[in-house]
PDB file of C-alpha atoms in Angstrom:
ATOM      1  CA  MET Z   1     -19.742 -11.893 -30.005  1.00 44.00           C
ATOM      2  CA  ASN Z   2     -20.344 -16.019 -30.925  1.00 44.00           C
ATOM      3  CA  SER Z   3     -22.217 -17.696 -29.087  1.00 45.00           C
ATOM      4  CA  GLU Z   4     -21.484 -21.444 -29.684  1.00 46.00           C
ATOM      5  CA  THR Z   5     -21.899 -24.826 -27.376  1.00 41.00           C
ATOM      6  CA  LYS Z   6     -19.643 -27.602 -26.158  1.00 49.00           C
ATOM      7  CA  LYS Z   7     -20.505 -30.498 -23.753  1.00 59.00           C
ATOM      8  CA  ASN Z   8     -23.886 -28.951 -24.757  1.00 69.00           C
ATOM      9  CA  ARG Z   9     -24.362 -25.596 -23.322  1.00 74.00           C
ATOM     10  CA  PRO Z  10     -24.822 -22.889 -25.242  1.00 80.00           C
ATOM     11  CA  TYR Z  11     -21.624 -20.055 -23.721  1.00 85.00           C
ATOM     12  CA  LEU Z  12     -20.599 -16.155 -25.519  1.00 88.00           C
ATOM     13  CA  ARG Z  13     -17.252 -16.082 -26.773  1.00 86.00           C
ATOM     14  CA  CYS Z  14     -15.717 -11.960 -27.108  1.00 85.00           C
ATOM     15  CA  GLU Z  15     -13.010 -11.365 -30.603  1.00 84.00           C
ATOM     16  CA  PHE Z  16     -10.883  -9.257 -30.290  1.00 79.00           C
ATOM     17  CA  TYR Z  17      -9.209  -8.414 -33.261  1.00 83.00           C
ATOM     18  CA  GLY Z  18     -10.813 -11.337 -34.724  1.00 85.00           C
ATOM     19  CA  GLU Z  19      -8.996 -13.997 -32.067  1.00 84.00           C
ATOM     20  CA  PRO Z  20     -11.148 -15.552 -28.556  1.00 86.00           C
ATOM     21  CA  TYR Z  21     -10.269 -12.776 -25.446  1.00 87.00           C
ATOM     22  CA  HIS Z  22     -10.888 -13.650 -22.174  1.00 89.00           C
ATOM     23  CA  GLY Z  23     -10.752 -10.194 -20.644  1.00 86.00           C
ATOM     24  CA  VAL Z  24     -12.756  -8.097 -18.468  1.00 85.00           C
ATOM     25  CA  ALA Z  25     -11.972  -5.299 -21.178  1.00 80.00           C
ATOM     26  CA  TYR Z  26     -12.325  -6.674 -24.036  1.00 79.00           C
ATOM     27  CA  GLY Z  27     -13.420 -10.180 -23.662  1.00 89.00           C
ATOM     28  CA  THR Z  28     -15.786 -12.892 -22.546  1.00 92.00           C
ATOM     29  CA  VAL Z  29     -15.227 -11.971 -18.527  1.00 94.00           C
ATOM     30  CA  GLY Z  30     -16.420  -8.631 -18.748  1.00 92.00           C
ATOM     31  CA  LEU Z  31     -19.250  -9.272 -21.264  1.00 94.00           C
ATOM     32  CA  VAL Z  32     -20.172 -11.897 -18.702  1.00 95.00           C
ATOM     33  CA  TYR Z  33     -19.872  -9.640 -15.602  1.00 95.00           C
ATOM     34  CA  MET Z  34     -22.204  -6.979 -17.483  1.00 95.00           C
ATOM     35  CA  LEU Z  35     -24.739  -9.620 -17.989  1.00 95.00           C
ATOM     36  CA  ILE Z  36     -25.150 -10.764 -14.570  1.00 95.00           C
ATOM     37  CA  LYS Z  37     -25.159  -6.904 -13.324  1.00 95.00           C
ATOM     38  CA  ALA Z  38     -27.838  -5.866 -16.235  1.00 95.00           C
ATOM     39  CA  VAL Z  39     -29.610  -9.363 -15.031  1.00 92.00           C
ATOM     40  CA  TYR Z  40     -29.498  -7.638 -11.288  1.00 87.00           C
ATOM     41  CA  ALA Z  41     -31.137  -4.780 -12.446  1.00 93.00           C
ATOM     42  CA  VAL Z  42     -33.592  -5.530 -14.471  1.00 94.00           C
ATOM     43  CA  PRO Z  43     -35.293  -8.894 -12.753  1.00 89.00           C
ATOM     44  CA  SER Z  44     -37.247 -10.333 -15.474  1.00 92.00           C
ATOM     45  CA  MET Z  45     -34.401 -11.322 -17.511  1.00 91.00           C
ATOM     46  CA  GLN Z  46     -33.925 -13.643 -14.541  1.00 86.00           C
ATOM     47  CA  GLY Z  47     -36.652 -15.116 -16.515  1.00 89.00           C
ATOM     48  CA  VAL Z  48     -34.820 -15.533 -20.077  1.00 92.00           C
ATOM     49  CA  GLN Z  49     -34.201 -19.655 -20.192  1.00 92.00           C
ATOM     50  CA  GLU Z  50     -31.507 -18.664 -23.334  1.00 93.00           C
ATOM     51  CA  LEU Z  51     -30.218 -16.217 -21.305  1.00 93.00           C
ATOM     52  CA  MET Z  52     -29.559 -17.813 -17.859  1.00 93.00           C
ATOM     53  CA  ALA Z  53     -28.400 -20.409 -19.971  1.00 94.00           C
ATOM     54  CA  ALA Z  54     -25.628 -18.956 -21.971  1.00 94.00           C
ATOM     55  CA  ILE Z  55     -24.348 -17.197 -19.225  1.00 95.00           C
ATOM     56  CA  GLU Z  56     -24.067 -20.213 -17.170  1.00 96.00           C
ATOM     57  CA  GLY Z  57     -21.972 -22.211 -19.761  1.00 95.00           C
ATOM     58  CA  SER Z  58     -19.881 -19.120 -20.507  1.00 95.00           C
ATOM     59  CA  LEU Z  59     -19.305 -19.288 -16.222  1.00 96.00           C
ATOM     60  CA  TYR Z  60     -18.239 -23.304 -16.809  1.00 95.00           C
ATOM     61  CA  GLN Z  61     -15.642 -22.300 -19.849  1.00 93.00           C
ATOM     62  CA  ILE Z  62     -13.849 -19.374 -17.665  1.00 94.00           C
ATOM     63  CA  LEU Z  63     -13.843 -21.693 -15.339  1.00 95.00           C
ATOM     64  CA  ASP Z  64     -12.607 -24.201 -17.038  1.00 93.00           C
ATOM     65  CA  THR Z  65     -10.034 -21.751 -18.810  1.00 92.00           C
ATOM     66  CA  MET Z  66      -8.842 -21.026 -14.878  1.00 93.00           C
ATOM     67  CA  GLY Z  67      -8.494 -24.484 -13.361  1.00 90.00           C
ATOM     68  CA  ASP Z  68      -6.902 -25.166 -10.423  1.00 90.00           C
ATOM     69  CA  SER Z  69      -4.376 -22.335 -10.831  1.00 91.00           C
ATOM     70  CA  GLY Z  70      -6.434 -19.172 -11.199  1.00 93.00           C
ATOM     71  CA  VAL Z  71      -4.564 -18.078 -13.756  1.00 92.00           C
ATOM     72  CA  LEU Z  72      -6.729 -16.487 -16.993  1.00 92.00           C
ATOM     73  CA  PRO Z  73      -5.137 -16.309 -20.025  1.00 90.00           C
ATOM     74  CA  ILE Z  74      -4.850 -13.699 -22.320  1.00 85.00           C
ATOM     75  CA  LYS Z  75      -6.583 -15.591 -24.990  1.00 83.00           C
ATOM     76  CA  GLN Z  76      -8.290 -19.161 -25.646  1.00 81.00           C
ATOM     77  CA  GLY Z  77      -5.356 -21.602 -26.106  1.00 81.00           C
ATOM     78  CA  GLU Z  78      -2.023 -19.158 -25.109  1.00 82.00           C
ATOM     79  CA  SER Z  79      -0.570 -20.426 -21.360  1.00 81.00           C
ATOM     80  CA  SER Z  80       0.792 -16.789 -21.025  1.00 80.00           C
ATOM     81  CA  TYR Z  81      -0.977 -14.293 -18.612  1.00 85.00           C
ATOM     82  CA  GLN Z  82      -0.561 -11.272 -17.359  1.00 84.00           C
ATOM     83  CA  VAL Z  83      -2.070 -10.569 -13.003  1.00 86.00           C
ATOM     84  CA  ASN Z  84      -3.653  -7.411 -13.651  1.00 84.00           C
ATOM     85  CA  PHE Z  85      -7.020  -6.214 -13.776  1.00 84.00           C
ATOM     86  CA  PHE Z  86      -7.955  -5.421 -17.030  1.00 84.00           C
ATOM     87  CA  HIS Z  87      -5.799  -8.728 -19.044  1.00 84.00           C
ATOM     88  CA  GLY Z  88      -5.565 -11.226 -16.311  1.00 89.00           C
ATOM     89  CA  ALA Z  89      -7.072 -13.074 -13.089  1.00 92.00           C
ATOM     90  CA  PRO Z  90      -7.569 -10.115 -10.873  1.00 92.00           C
ATOM     91  CA  GLY Z  91     -10.459  -8.897 -13.389  1.00 93.00           C
ATOM     92  CA  ALA Z  92     -12.253 -12.338 -13.411  1.00 95.00           C
ATOM     93  CA  ILE Z  93     -12.497 -11.626  -9.562  1.00 96.00           C
ATOM     94  CA  PRO Z  94     -15.395  -9.650  -9.241  1.00 96.00           C
ATOM     95  CA  MET Z  95     -17.228 -11.099 -12.037  1.00 96.00           C
ATOM     96  CA  LEU Z  96     -17.264 -14.543  -9.894  1.00 97.00           C
ATOM     97  CA  THR Z  97     -18.131 -13.094  -6.944  1.00 97.00           C
ATOM     98  CA  GLN Z  98     -20.772 -11.013  -8.544  1.00 96.00           C
ATOM     99  CA  ALA Z  99     -21.304 -15.125 -10.411  1.00 97.00           C
ATOM    100  CA  ALA Z 100     -21.326 -16.249  -6.882  1.00 96.00           C
ATOM    101  CA  TRP Z 101     -24.941 -14.567  -5.808  1.00 93.00           C
ATOM    102  CA  ALA Z 102     -26.420 -15.143  -9.172  1.00 93.00           C
ATOM    103  CA  PHE Z 103     -26.032 -19.170  -9.611  1.00 95.00           C
ATOM    104  CA  PRO Z 104     -25.716 -20.296  -5.855  1.00 95.00           C
ATOM    105  CA  HIS Z 105     -25.201 -24.190  -7.355  1.00 96.00           C
ATOM    106  CA  LEU Z 106     -21.890 -22.998  -8.926  1.00 96.00           C
ATOM    107  CA  ARG Z 107     -21.091 -20.779  -5.900  1.00 97.00           C
ATOM    108  CA  ASP Z 108     -18.602 -22.880  -4.471  1.00 97.00           C
ATOM    109  CA  ARG Z 109     -16.373 -23.372  -7.472  1.00 97.00           C
ATOM    110  CA  LEU Z 110     -16.454 -19.704  -8.601  1.00 97.00           C
ATOM    111  CA  LEU Z 111     -15.862 -18.864  -5.065  1.00 97.00           C
ATOM    112  CA  ASP Z 112     -12.393 -21.627  -5.174  1.00 97.00           C
ATOM    113  CA  THR Z 113     -11.854 -19.935  -8.314  1.00 97.00           C
ATOM    114  CA  ALA Z 114     -12.102 -16.799  -7.339  1.00 97.00           C
ATOM    115  CA  SER Z 115     -10.066 -17.831  -3.823  1.00 97.00           C
ATOM    116  CA  LYS Z 116      -6.629 -18.976  -6.378  1.00 97.00           C
ATOM    117  CA  ALA Z 117      -7.198 -15.868  -8.577  1.00 96.00           C
ATOM    118  CA  GLY Z 118      -6.816 -13.623  -5.399  1.00 96.00           C
ATOM    119  CA  GLU Z 119      -4.066 -15.836  -3.995  1.00 96.00           C
ATOM    120  CA  LEU Z 120      -2.017 -15.264  -7.621  1.00 94.00           C
ATOM    121  CA  THR Z 121      -3.184 -11.405  -7.338  1.00 93.00           C
ATOM    122  CA  TRP Z 122      -1.601 -11.447  -4.242  1.00 94.00           C
ATOM    123  CA  ASN Z 123       1.428 -13.295  -4.810  1.00 93.00           C
ATOM    124  CA  GLU Z 124       2.196 -11.544  -7.855  1.00 89.00           C
ATOM    125  CA  GLY Z 125       0.356  -9.190  -8.506  1.00 82.00           C
ATOM    126  CA  PHE Z 126       1.947  -5.709  -7.130  1.00 77.00           C
ATOM    127  CA  ILE Z 127       2.686  -3.422  -9.891  1.00 74.00           C
ATOM    128  CA  PRO Z 128       5.168  -0.573  -9.112  1.00 74.00           C
ATOM    129  CA  GLN Z 129       5.321   1.168 -12.681  1.00 73.00           C
ATOM    130  CA  ASP Z 130       1.848   1.819 -12.515  1.00 77.00           C
ATOM    131  CA  ASN Z 131      -1.230   2.706  -9.742  1.00 79.00           C
ATOM    132  CA  GLY Z 132      -3.993   2.891 -12.295  1.00 79.00           C
ATOM    133  CA  LEU Z 133      -7.131   0.749 -12.892  1.00 80.00           C
ATOM    134  CA  SER Z 134      -6.603  -1.140 -15.672  1.00 79.00           C
ATOM    135  CA  ASN Z 135      -2.836  -2.330 -15.707  1.00 77.00           C
ATOM    136  CA  GLY Z 136      -1.838  -0.355 -11.960  1.00 80.00           C
ATOM    137  CA  CYS Z 137      -2.252  -1.611  -8.253  1.00 84.00           C
ATOM    138  CA  ALA Z 138      -5.510  -0.127  -8.241  1.00 88.00           C
ATOM    139  CA  GLY Z 139      -7.477  -2.283 -10.284  1.00 89.00           C
ATOM    140  CA  ASN Z 140      -5.757  -4.893  -8.312  1.00 90.00           C
ATOM    141  CA  GLY Z 141      -7.013  -3.696  -5.076  1.00 91.00           C
ATOM    142  CA  TYR Z 142     -10.113  -3.493  -5.759  1.00 93.00           C
ATOM    143  CA  ALA Z 143     -10.273  -6.920  -7.328  1.00 94.00           C
ATOM    144  CA  LEU Z 144      -9.134  -8.222  -3.781  1.00 95.00           C
ATOM    145  CA  HIS Z 145     -11.557  -5.673  -1.945  1.00 96.00           C
ATOM    146  CA  CYS Z 146     -13.968  -7.653  -4.076  1.00 95.00           C
ATOM    147  CA  LEU Z 147     -12.955 -11.131  -2.479  1.00 96.00           C
ATOM    148  CA  PHE Z 148     -12.541  -9.825   0.878  1.00 97.00           C
ATOM    149  CA  ARG Z 149     -16.343  -8.412   1.120  1.00 96.00           C
ATOM    150  CA  THR Z 150     -18.176 -11.244  -0.673  1.00 96.00           C
ATOM    151  CA  TYR Z 151     -16.923 -13.760   2.129  1.00 94.00           C
ATOM    152  CA  GLU Z 152     -17.049 -10.967   4.536  1.00 94.00           C
ATOM    153  CA  LEU Z 153     -21.165 -11.211   3.817  1.00 93.00           C
ATOM    154  CA  LEU Z 154     -20.811 -14.415   3.469  1.00 90.00           C
ATOM    155  CA  SER Z 155     -20.122 -14.865   7.209  1.00 85.00           C
TER     156      SER Z 155
END
């Protein structure tokens, strides 16, 4: 895990085998998701400004990486992607929806990106060879459920 700055924002970055990795399983998305969950579990962590700034900076990095397409590349600088929970956009959806509650000033952008990732998951995410959480239908179904539940709670 490295802490760096871009546009004067600190952010967190995970490396897997020495390369920046985005996925929920071994990457920045998973790290940020767990930190957001920890902040909810231990409310006093919300007062740690450096932590909250690093989480927010990481969210900006993830949003910039996913762009307008909702695609989450596997590694930094790659254009290839997978549409499964551990390595791609479906794994980012629960983190993005959770972050929308924790960072209300970013809610519209987070939910817009989560919706685009959801559309990508719906259109390209059926994985007939596996039904598991990591690389199969269950993980992608869970991601879509998180998106549905968030919009249901907002309405």
